[in-house]
Coordinates of C-alpha atoms in Angstrom, one line a residue:
Chain A
X15 CA 10.2 -35.7 3.4
X16 CA 10.9 -35.8 7.1
X17 CA 9.1 -33.4 9.2
X18 CA 10.2 -32.8 12.7
X19 CA 8.6 -35.0 15.2
X20 CA 5.9 -32.8 16.7
X21 CA 4.3 -33.3 20.0
X22 CA 0.7 -34.3 19.1
X23 CA -0.8 -33.5 22.4
X24 CA 0.8 -30.0 22.2
X25 CA -0.8 -29.3 18.9
X26 CA -4.1 -30.6 20.1
X27 CA -4.1 -28.4 23.2
X28 CA -3.1 -25.3 21.3
X29 CA -5.8 -26.0 18.7
X30 CA -8.5 -26.4 21.3
X31 CA -7.3 -23.3 23.0
X32 CA -7.4 -21.3 19.8
X33 CA -10.9 -22.5 19.0
X34 CA -12.1 -21.6 22.5
X35 CA -10.5 -18.2 22.6
X36 CA -11.8 -17.2 19.1
X37 CA -15.3 -18.4 19.8
X38 CA -15.3 -16.9 23.2
X39 CA -14.2 -13.5 21.8
X40 CA -16.9 -13.7 19.2
X41 CA -19.6 -14.5 21.7
X42 CA -18.4 -11.8 24.1
X43 CA -18.3 -9.3 21.2
X44 CA -21.9 -10.4 20.3
X45 CA -23.1 -9.7 23.8
X46 CA -21.1 -6.5 23.9
X47 CA -23.4 -5.1 21.2
X48 CA -26.3 -6.1 23.4
X49 CA -24.7 -4.5 26.4
X50 CA -24.0 -1.3 24.4
X51 CA -27.7 -1.0 23.6
X52 CA -28.7 -1.6 27.2
X53 CA -26.1 0.9 28.6
X54 CA -27.2 3.5 26.0
X55 CA -30.8 2.9 27.1
X56 CA -29.9 3.3 30.8
X57 CA -28.0 6.4 30.2
X58 CA -30.8 7.9 28.1
X59 CA -33.5 6.8 30.5
X60 CA -35.0 4.2 28.2
X61 CA -35.6 0.5 28.5
X62 CA -33.5 -0.8 25.6
X63 CA -34.1 -4.1 23.7
X64 CA -36.3 -6.3 25.8
X65 CA -38.5 -8.3 23.3
X66 CA -36.3 -11.1 22.0
X67 CA -36.1 -13.7 24.8
X68 CA -36.0 -13.1 28.5
X69 CA -34.7 -9.5 29.2
X70 CA -34.0 -9.3 25.5
X71 CA -31.1 -11.7 25.8
X72 CA -31.6 -13.2 22.4
X73 CA -31.4 -9.7 20.7
X74 CA -27.7 -10.2 19.4
X75 CA -28.8 -13.5 17.7
X76 CA -31.7 -11.7 16.0
X77 CA -29.3 -8.9 14.9
X78 CA -26.9 -11.4 13.5
X79 CA -29.6 -13.3 11.6
X80 CA -30.9 -10.0 10.2
X81 CA -27.5 -9.1 8.9
X82 CA -27.1 -12.5 7.3
X83 CA -30.4 -12.4 5.6
X84 CA -30.0 -8.9 4.1
X85 CA -29.3 -8.6 0.4
X86 CA -25.7 -8.5 -0.4
X87 CA -24.7 -5.8 -2.8
X88 CA -21.3 -5.4 -4.3
X89 CA -21.2 -2.2 -6.3
X90 CA -20.1 -3.0 -9.9
X91 CA -17.8 0.1 -9.9
X92 CA -15.8 -1.3 -7.0
X93 CA -12.8 -3.5 -7.3
X94 CA -14.3 -6.7 -6.1
X95 CA -11.5 -8.7 -4.6
X96 CA -10.3 -5.7 -2.4
X97 CA -13.9 -4.9 -1.5
X98 CA -14.2 -8.4 0.0
X99 CA -10.7 -8.3 1.4
X100 CA -11.4 -5.1 3.5
X101 CA -13.9 -6.5 6.0
X102 CA -12.1 -9.9 6.1
X103 CA -8.8 -8.1 7.1
X104 CA -10.6 -6.0 9.7
X105 CA -12.0 -9.1 11.3
X106 CA -8.7 -11.1 11.1
X107 CA -6.6 -8.4 12.6
X108 CA -9.1 -7.9 15.4
X109 CA -8.8 -11.5 16.4
X110 CA -5.1 -12.0 15.9
X111 CA -4.1 -10.1 19.0
X112 CA -5.7 -12.6 21.3
X113 CA -2.9 -15.1 20.6
X114 CA -0.4 -13.5 23.0
X115 CA -2.8 -12.7 25.9
X116 CA -2.4 -14.7 29.0
X117 CA -6.1 -15.6 29.8
X118 CA -5.2 -17.4 33.0
X119 CA -2.6 -19.5 34.8
X120 CA -2.0 -23.1 34.0
X121 CA -4.6 -25.9 34.3
X122 CA -3.7 -29.5 34.9
X123 CA -5.3 -32.2 32.8
X124 CA -4.2 -35.8 33.5
X125 CA -0.8 -34.7 34.9
X126 CA -0.1 -32.4 32.0
X127 CA 0.2 -28.6 32.6
X128 CA -1.7 -26.6 30.0
X129 CA -1.0 -22.9 29.9
X130 CA -4.0 -20.7 29.2
X131 CA -2.0 -18.6 26.7
X132 CA -1.8 -19.5 23.1
X133 CA 1.8 -18.3 22.6
X134 CA 4.1 -16.8 25.2
X135 CA 6.4 -15.1 22.8
X136 CA 9.4 -13.1 23.8
X137 CA 8.1 -9.9 22.2
X138 CA 4.5 -10.2 23.3
X139 CA 3.6 -6.5 23.6
X140 CA 5.4 -5.6 20.3
X141 CA 3.3 -8.3 18.6
X142 CA 0.2 -6.5 19.9
X143 CA 1.5 -3.3 18.5
X144 CA 2.2 -4.9 15.2
X145 CA -1.3 -6.2 14.8
X146 CA -2.8 -3.0 15.9
X147 CA -0.9 -1.1 13.3
X148 CA -2.1 -3.5 10.7
X149 CA -5.7 -3.0 11.8
X150 CA -6.1 0.1 9.7
X151 CA -5.6 -1.8 6.4
X152 CA -9.0 -3.4 6.5
X153 CA -10.7 0.0 6.7
X154 CA -8.4 1.6 4.2
X155 CA -8.6 -1.1 1.6
X156 CA -12.4 -1.4 2.1
X157 CA -12.9 2.3 1.7
X158 CA -10.8 2.6 -1.4
X159 CA -12.3 -0.4 -3.0
X160 CA -15.8 1.1 -2.5
X161 CA -14.9 3.7 -5.1
X162 CA -16.9 6.3 -3.2
X163 CA -15.8 9.7 -2.0
X164 CA -17.4 9.5 1.4
X165 CA -15.9 6.1 1.9
X166 CA -12.4 7.3 0.8
X167 CA -12.6 10.3 3.2
X168 CA -13.5 8.0 6.0
X169 CA -10.7 5.6 5.2
X170 CA -8.2 8.5 5.0
X171 CA -9.4 9.8 8.3
X172 CA -9.0 6.4 9.9
X173 CA -5.4 6.1 8.6
X174 CA -4.2 9.4 9.8
X175 CA -5.9 9.1 13.1
X176 CA -4.4 5.7 13.9
X177 CA -0.9 6.7 12.8
X178 CA -1.1 9.8 15.0
X179 CA -2.3 8.1 18.1
X180 CA 0.0 5.1 17.7
X181 CA 2.9 7.4 18.4
X182 CA 1.6 8.6 21.8
X183 CA 0.6 5.0 22.6
X184 CA 4.0 3.7 21.8
X185 CA 5.8 6.3 23.9
X186 CA 3.5 5.7 26.9
X187 CA 4.3 2.0 26.4
X188 CA 8.0 2.7 26.6
X189 CA 7.6 4.2 30.1
X190 CA 5.8 1.1 31.2
X191 CA 8.5 -1.1 29.8
X192 CA 11.1 1.0 31.7
X193 CA 9.5 -0.3 34.9
X194 CA 8.7 -3.9 34.0
X195 CA 11.9 -4.5 32.0
X196 CA 10.0 -7.1 30.1
X197 CA 8.1 -7.5 26.8
X198 CA 6.3 -10.7 27.6
X199 CA 2.7 -10.3 28.7
X200 CA 2.9 -13.4 30.9
X201 CA 5.9 -12.1 32.8
X202 CA 4.2 -8.7 33.3
X203 CA 1.3 -10.4 35.0
X204 CA 3.6 -12.5 37.2
X205 CA 5.4 -9.3 38.2
X206 CA 2.2 -7.6 39.2
X207 CA 1.1 -10.5 41.3
X208 CA 3.8 -9.6 43.8
X209 CA 3.5 -5.9 44.7
X210 CA 1.4 -3.2 43.2
X211 CA -0.3 -3.1 39.8
X212 CA 1.5 -1.1 37.1
X213 CA -1.2 1.6 37.1
X214 CA 0.2 2.7 40.5
X215 CA 3.6 3.4 39.0
X216 CA 2.2 4.7 35.7
X217 CA -1.0 6.6 36.2
X218 CA -0.3 9.2 33.5
X219 CA 0.9 6.4 31.1
X220 CA -2.3 4.5 31.7
X221 CA -4.4 7.6 31.0
X222 CA -2.6 8.2 27.7
X223 CA -2.9 4.6 26.8
X224 CA -6.6 4.6 27.5
X225 CA -7.2 7.7 25.3
X226 CA -5.1 6.2 22.5
X227 CA -7.0 2.9 22.8
X228 CA -10.3 4.8 22.3
X229 CA -8.8 6.4 19.2
X230 CA -7.4 3.1 17.8
X231 CA -10.8 1.4 18.2
X232 CA -12.5 4.3 16.4
X233 CA -14.9 4.8 19.3
X234 CA -16.6 8.0 20.2
X235 CA -15.3 10.7 20.8
X236 CA -12.8 9.6 18.1
X237 CA -15.2 8.0 15.6
X238 CA -14.5 10.5 12.9
X239 CA -14.0 7.8 10.2
X240 CA -17.7 7.1 10.4
X241 CA -19.1 10.5 11.3
X242 CA -22.6 10.1 9.9
X243 CA -23.5 13.7 9.7
X244 CA -20.5 14.5 7.5
X245 CA -19.7 11.3 5.7
X246 CA -23.0 9.3 5.5
X247 CA -21.6 6.0 6.7
X248 CA -17.9 6.8 6.5
X249 CA -15.7 3.9 5.3
X250 CA -18.6 1.4 5.2
X251 CA -21.1 3.5 3.2
X252 CA -21.2 1.0 0.3
X253 CA -21.2 -2.1 2.5
X254 CA -24.3 -4.2 3.1
X255 CA -25.2 -7.5 4.7
X256 CA -22.6 -9.5 6.7
X257 CA -19.7 -7.5 5.2
X258 CA -21.1 -4.5 7.0
X259 CA -21.6 -6.7 10.0
X260 CA -17.9 -7.7 9.9
X261 CA -16.8 -4.1 10.1
X262 CA -19.2 -3.3 12.9
X263 CA -18.4 -6.5 14.7
X264 CA -14.6 -6.1 14.4
X265 CA -15.0 -2.8 16.3
X266 CA -16.5 -4.7 19.2
X267 CA -13.8 -7.3 19.1
X268 CA -11.2 -4.6 19.1
X269 CA -12.9 -3.0 22.1
X270 CA -12.9 -6.4 23.9
X271 CA -9.2 -7.1 23.1
X272 CA -8.0 -3.7 24.0
X273 CA -9.8 -3.9 27.3
X274 CA -8.0 -7.2 27.9
X275 CA -4.7 -5.6 27.0
X276 CA -5.2 -2.7 29.4
X277 CA -6.3 -5.1 32.2
X278 CA -3.2 -7.2 31.6
X279 CA -0.7 -4.3 31.3
X280 CA -1.9 -2.0 34.0
X281 CA -4.3 -4.0 36.2
X282 CA -2.6 -7.3 36.9
X283 CA -4.3 -9.4 34.2
X284 CA -5.8 -12.6 35.8
X285 CA -4.6 -11.7 39.3
X286 CA -7.2 -11.1 42.0
X287 CA -6.4 -7.9 43.9
X288 CA -5.7 -7.8 47.6
X289 CA -5.6 -11.5 48.3
X290 CA -3.0 -14.2 47.8
X291 CA -5.1 -16.6 45.8
X292 CA -2.3 -19.1 45.2
X293 CA -2.6 -20.2 48.8
X294 CA -6.3 -20.6 48.7
X295 CA -7.2 -22.7 45.7
X296 CA -5.9 -25.8 43.9
X297 CA -4.3 -25.3 40.5
X298 CA -7.4 -25.8 38.3
X299 CA -9.7 -23.8 40.5
X300 CA -7.1 -21.1 40.6
X301 CA -6.9 -20.9 36.8
X302 CA -10.7 -20.6 36.5
X303 CA -11.0 -18.0 39.2
X304 CA -8.2 -16.1 37.4
X305 CA -10.1 -16.1 34.1
X306 CA -13.2 -14.8 36.0
X307 CA -11.1 -12.1 37.6
X308 CA -9.8 -11.0 34.2
X309 CA -13.2 -11.0 32.7
X310 CA -14.6 -8.8 35.5
X311 CA -11.8 -6.3 34.9
X312 CA -12.5 -6.4 31.2
X313 CA -16.2 -5.9 31.8
X314 CA -15.4 -2.7 33.8
X315 CA -13.3 -1.4 30.9
X316 CA -16.0 -2.2 28.3
X317 CA -18.5 -0.3 30.4
X318 CA -16.1 2.7 30.5
X319 CA -15.9 2.5 26.7
X320 CA -19.7 2.7 26.5
X321 CA -20.1 5.3 29.2
X322 CA -17.8 7.6 27.4
X323 CA -19.5 7.0 24.0
X324 CA -22.9 7.9 25.3
X325 CA -21.7 10.9 27.4
X326 CA -19.1 12.8 25.3
X327 CA -19.8 14.3 21.9
X328 CA -17.6 13.7 18.9
X329 CA -14.4 15.8 18.3
X330 CA -13.9 18.0 15.3
X331 CA -11.1 16.7 13.1
X332 CA -8.6 19.5 13.9
X333 CA -9.3 19.1 17.6
X334 CA -8.5 15.4 17.2
X335 CA -5.2 16.0 15.6
X336 CA -4.4 18.8 18.1
X337 CA -5.1 16.4 21.0
X338 CA -3.0 13.7 19.5
X339 CA 0.1 15.7 18.4
X340 CA 0.2 18.7 20.6
X341 CA -1.1 17.3 23.9
X342 CA -0.7 13.5 24.1
X343 CA 2.8 13.2 22.5
X344 CA 4.4 15.9 24.7
X345 CA 2.7 14.4 27.8
X346 CA 3.9 10.9 26.9
X347 CA 7.4 12.2 26.3
X348 CA 7.4 14.0 29.7
X349 CA 6.1 10.8 31.3
X350 CA 8.8 8.8 29.7
X351 CA 11.6 11.2 30.9
X352 CA 10.1 11.4 34.4
X353 CA 9.9 7.6 34.6
X354 CA 13.4 7.2 33.4
X355 CA 14.8 9.8 35.9
X356 CA 12.8 8.4 38.8
X357 CA 13.9 4.8 38.1
X358 CA 17.5 6.0 37.9
X359 CA 17.1 7.9 41.2
X360 CA 15.4 5.0 43.0
X361 CA 18.2 2.7 42.0
Chain B
X3 CA 14.1 -31.6 3.6
X4 CA 12.9 -30.5 7.0
X5 CA 10.2 -28.0 7.9
X6 CA 12.7 -25.0 8.1
X7 CA 13.8 -25.6 4.5
X8 CA 10.2 -25.9 3.4
X9 CA 9.3 -22.7 5.1
X10 CA 12.3 -21.0 3.6
X11 CA 11.4 -22.0 0.1
X12 CA 7.8 -21.0 0.7
X13 CA 8.7 -17.5 2.1
X14 CA 11.3 -16.9 -0.7
X15 CA 8.8 -17.7 -3.4
X16 CA 6.3 -15.5 -1.7
X17 CA 8.8 -12.6 -1.4
X18 CA 10.1 -12.8 -4.9
X19 CA 6.7 -13.4 -6.4
X20 CA 5.1 -10.5 -4.7
X21 CA 8.0 -8.2 -5.6
X22 CA 7.5 -9.1 -9.2
X23 CA 3.7 -8.5 -8.9
X24 CA 4.5 -5.2 -7.2
X25 CA 6.5 -4.0 -10.2
X26 CA 4.2 -5.3 -12.9
X27 CA 0.8 -4.4 -11.5
X28 CA -0.8 -1.5 -13.2
X29 CA -2.6 0.1 -10.3
X30 CA -0.4 1.9 -7.7
X31 CA -2.7 0.8 -4.9
X32 CA -2.2 -2.9 -5.9
X33 CA 1.6 -2.2 -6.0
X34 CA 1.5 -0.9 -2.5
X35 CA -0.5 -3.9 -1.3
X36 CA 2.0 -6.4 -2.9
X37 CA 4.9 -4.5 -1.3
X38 CA 3.2 -5.2 2.1
X39 CA 3.1 -8.9 1.3
X40 CA 6.9 -8.7 0.5
X41 CA 7.5 -7.2 4.0
X42 CA 5.5 -10.0 5.6
X43 CA 7.6 -12.6 3.7
X44 CA 10.8 -10.9 4.9
X45 CA 9.6 -10.9 8.4
X46 CA 9.0 -14.6 8.1
X47 CA 12.6 -14.9 7.1
X48 CA 13.7 -13.0 10.2
X49 CA 11.6 -15.4 12.3
X50 CA 13.4 -18.4 10.7
X51 CA 16.7 -16.8 11.7
X52 CA 15.3 -16.5 15.3
X53 CA 15.3 -12.7 15.1
X54 CA 11.8 -12.1 16.6
X55 CA 12.5 -8.5 17.5
X56 CA 13.6 -7.6 14.0
X57 CA 10.6 -9.5 12.5
X58 CA 8.0 -7.7 14.6
X59 CA 9.7 -4.3 14.3
X60 CA 9.8 -4.8 10.5
X61 CA 6.1 -5.3 10.6
X62 CA 5.4 -2.3 12.9
X63 CA 7.6 0.2 11.1
X64 CA 7.4 -0.9 7.4
X65 CA 4.0 -2.7 7.0
X66 CA 2.3 -0.8 9.8
X67 CA 3.5 2.8 9.4
X68 CA 5.4 3.5 6.2
X69 CA 3.1 1.5 4.0
X70 CA 0.0 3.0 5.5
X71 CA 1.5 6.4 4.6
X72 CA 2.2 5.3 1.1
X73 CA -1.3 3.9 0.7
X74 CA -2.6 7.1 2.2
X75 CA -0.8 9.3 -0.4
X76 CA -1.7 7.0 -3.3
X77 CA -5.4 7.0 -2.3
X78 CA -5.5 10.7 -1.6
X79 CA -4.0 11.5 -5.1
X80 CA -6.4 8.9 -6.6
X81 CA -3.8 7.5 -8.8
X82 CA -5.3 4.9 -11.2
X83 CA -4.1 3.0 -14.2
X84 CA -6.0 5.4 -16.4
X85 CA -4.7 8.6 -14.9
X86 CA -1.1 7.5 -14.8
X87 CA 1.0 9.8 -17.0
X88 CA 2.8 8.3 -20.0
X89 CA 6.4 7.9 -19.2
X90 CA 8.7 9.4 -21.8
X91 CA 11.7 7.7 -23.3
X92 CA 14.4 9.5 -21.5
X93 CA 12.8 8.8 -18.1
X94 CA 12.7 5.1 -18.9
X95 CA 16.3 5.1 -19.9
X96 CA 17.4 6.7 -16.7
X97 CA 15.3 4.2 -14.8
X98 CA 16.9 1.3 -16.5
X99 CA 20.4 2.7 -15.9
X100 CA 19.9 3.4 -12.2
X101 CA 18.3 0.0 -11.7
X102 CA 21.2 -1.7 -13.5
X103 CA 23.7 0.1 -11.3
X104 CA 21.9 -1.0 -8.2
X105 CA 21.8 -4.6 -9.4
X106 CA 25.6 -4.4 -10.2
X107 CA 26.3 -3.3 -6.6
X108 CA 24.1 -6.0 -5.1
X109 CA 25.8 -8.7 -7.2
X110 CA 29.3 -7.4 -6.2
X111 CA 28.3 -7.4 -2.6
X112 CA 26.9 -10.9 -2.8
X113 CA 30.1 -12.1 -4.5
X114 CA 32.2 -10.7 -1.7
X115 CA 30.1 -12.1 1.0
X116 CA 31.7 -14.7 3.2
X117 CA 29.7 -17.8 2.4
X118 CA 31.8 -19.8 4.8
X119 CA 30.1 -18.2 7.7
X120 CA 27.3 -20.5 8.7
X121 CA 23.8 -19.1 9.0
X122 CA 22.3 -20.0 12.4
X123 CA 18.8 -21.2 11.8
X124 CA 16.4 -21.1 14.8
X125 CA 19.3 -21.6 17.2
X126 CA 21.2 -18.4 17.2
X127 CA 20.4 -16.0 19.9
X128 CA 21.8 -12.9 18.2
X129 CA 18.4 -11.7 17.3
X130 CA 16.8 -12.2 20.7
X131 CA 15.7 -9.1 22.4
X132 CA 18.1 -9.3 25.4
X133 CA 21.2 -9.8 23.3
X134 CA 20.2 -7.1 20.9
X135 CA 19.4 -4.7 23.7
X136 CA 22.7 -5.3 25.5
X137 CA 24.6 -4.9 22.2
X138 CA 22.8 -1.7 21.2
X139 CA 23.3 0.0 24.6
X140 CA 26.8 -1.2 25.3
X141 CA 28.7 -1.4 22.0
X142 CA 26.7 0.9 19.8
X143 CA 25.3 3.4 22.3
X144 CA 26.5 6.5 20.6
X145 CA 25.1 5.8 17.1
X146 CA 21.9 4.5 18.7
X147 CA 21.4 7.7 20.7
X148 CA 22.2 9.9 17.7
X149 CA 19.6 8.1 15.6
X150 CA 17.1 8.3 18.5
X151 CA 17.6 12.1 18.7
X152 CA 17.2 12.3 14.9
X153 CA 13.8 10.5 15.2
X154 CA 12.7 12.6 18.1
X155 CA 13.6 15.8 16.2
X156 CA 11.6 14.5 13.2
X157 CA 8.6 14.0 15.4
X158 CA 8.8 17.4 17.0
X159 CA 9.4 18.8 13.5
X160 CA 6.1 17.3 12.4
X161 CA 4.3 18.9 15.4
X162 CA 5.9 22.3 14.7
X163 CA 5.0 22.2 11.0
X164 CA 1.4 21.2 11.9
X165 CA 1.1 24.3 14.0
X166 CA -1.3 26.6 12.4
X167 CA -0.4 30.3 12.4

């Protein structure tokens, strides 16, 4: 058998990049749980976790250990394989999106240019959509395999919610694509480095995208699938130990990834606003500064996610559907038509 | 045997195997899940033909939307192996007849196919998004627009039906 000759250094650099990106998203998601508790505490005029380590910094570790050491219960009336597959899928789809995100510009190691993006594929943004649309399977399969009415209701709610909001999200995306004329995330960032950020051209599109991102991540005010006062625990009622942890954790990874996507699409990704950084730094420093800039933008988005969660109460289910189908979709369609007309007129 | 052939064989086995599992599994939910695996295998084939756009759209539309809807309905109706109604003899006969007719059509179509035409593996640019877009909006703009209007009207129809009064 003759396999194609593959560039060993290429494989190695991608492998290292994948490991770094995955572990970085895990650690960031871990500390997002901590940040959520702190933000909640500040908004409610409390102190929040402050016992484990300095300023409570070790709290996420303690939480993780606690989840690991809990007894693991798989109900004997559930279908076992699917019961385990559910949280595994939720975790996997949450992490898969990070493959097409440009985390920074190139760095140079021993004369070799290494791009800080795992895969710059032609259809980057569509790939993101594909993975997002698969994200619901973890919840649906897990909820069905639990063989519990509350779980099933939670799963069904998640499915219909995500399908409904995907439509508005897709249409708001089309109007962005009308402006950029490109599906590759890297190209979008490069375009935004010269000239204004996309949010200037697409304020309404960004707003619709933001609301839909909240719904896709199952965050309050759209956390109907796990509405505890109606459905006990929603889709994860039967889950315990680290499987529950996977479900909860994948929500935070989703939040992180969708913040990155929004920063990349609408706020210039790893570009630093207002200055021409390419003239100021050498290649490697530039890449690192770019990653830091992206992370600051992401942190702001994550804070907005939390701010909304601890400020706005949950919707009723019919209000949720009304918002998705009767308000967001017509708005997105209007936005698309207006963008199309304007770009024709400007040409 | 190079890596493309290897992947082709792997994906084909995956596609056919999951299709067989889909038909033979007793529980409807399992059938739906196997069908999703089939769609993934087919998307893999598209990628081998360098049709990235088609591959990803196949995932978004079929695996991501239609199958979620299937799964939704199957779960909502709580169809299980135990609750499945016993199919009567006449129904089975009709099924075999229509399936056979479909098979006949597929075999005829495959027979007529021009096997001389080479399949472009990994090199063809027909499936790339730029070529596809230019093709759709230059050569096939009318059918494309008509189908778009159809989809739009379906979407608006859903909104109108969902209106409560």
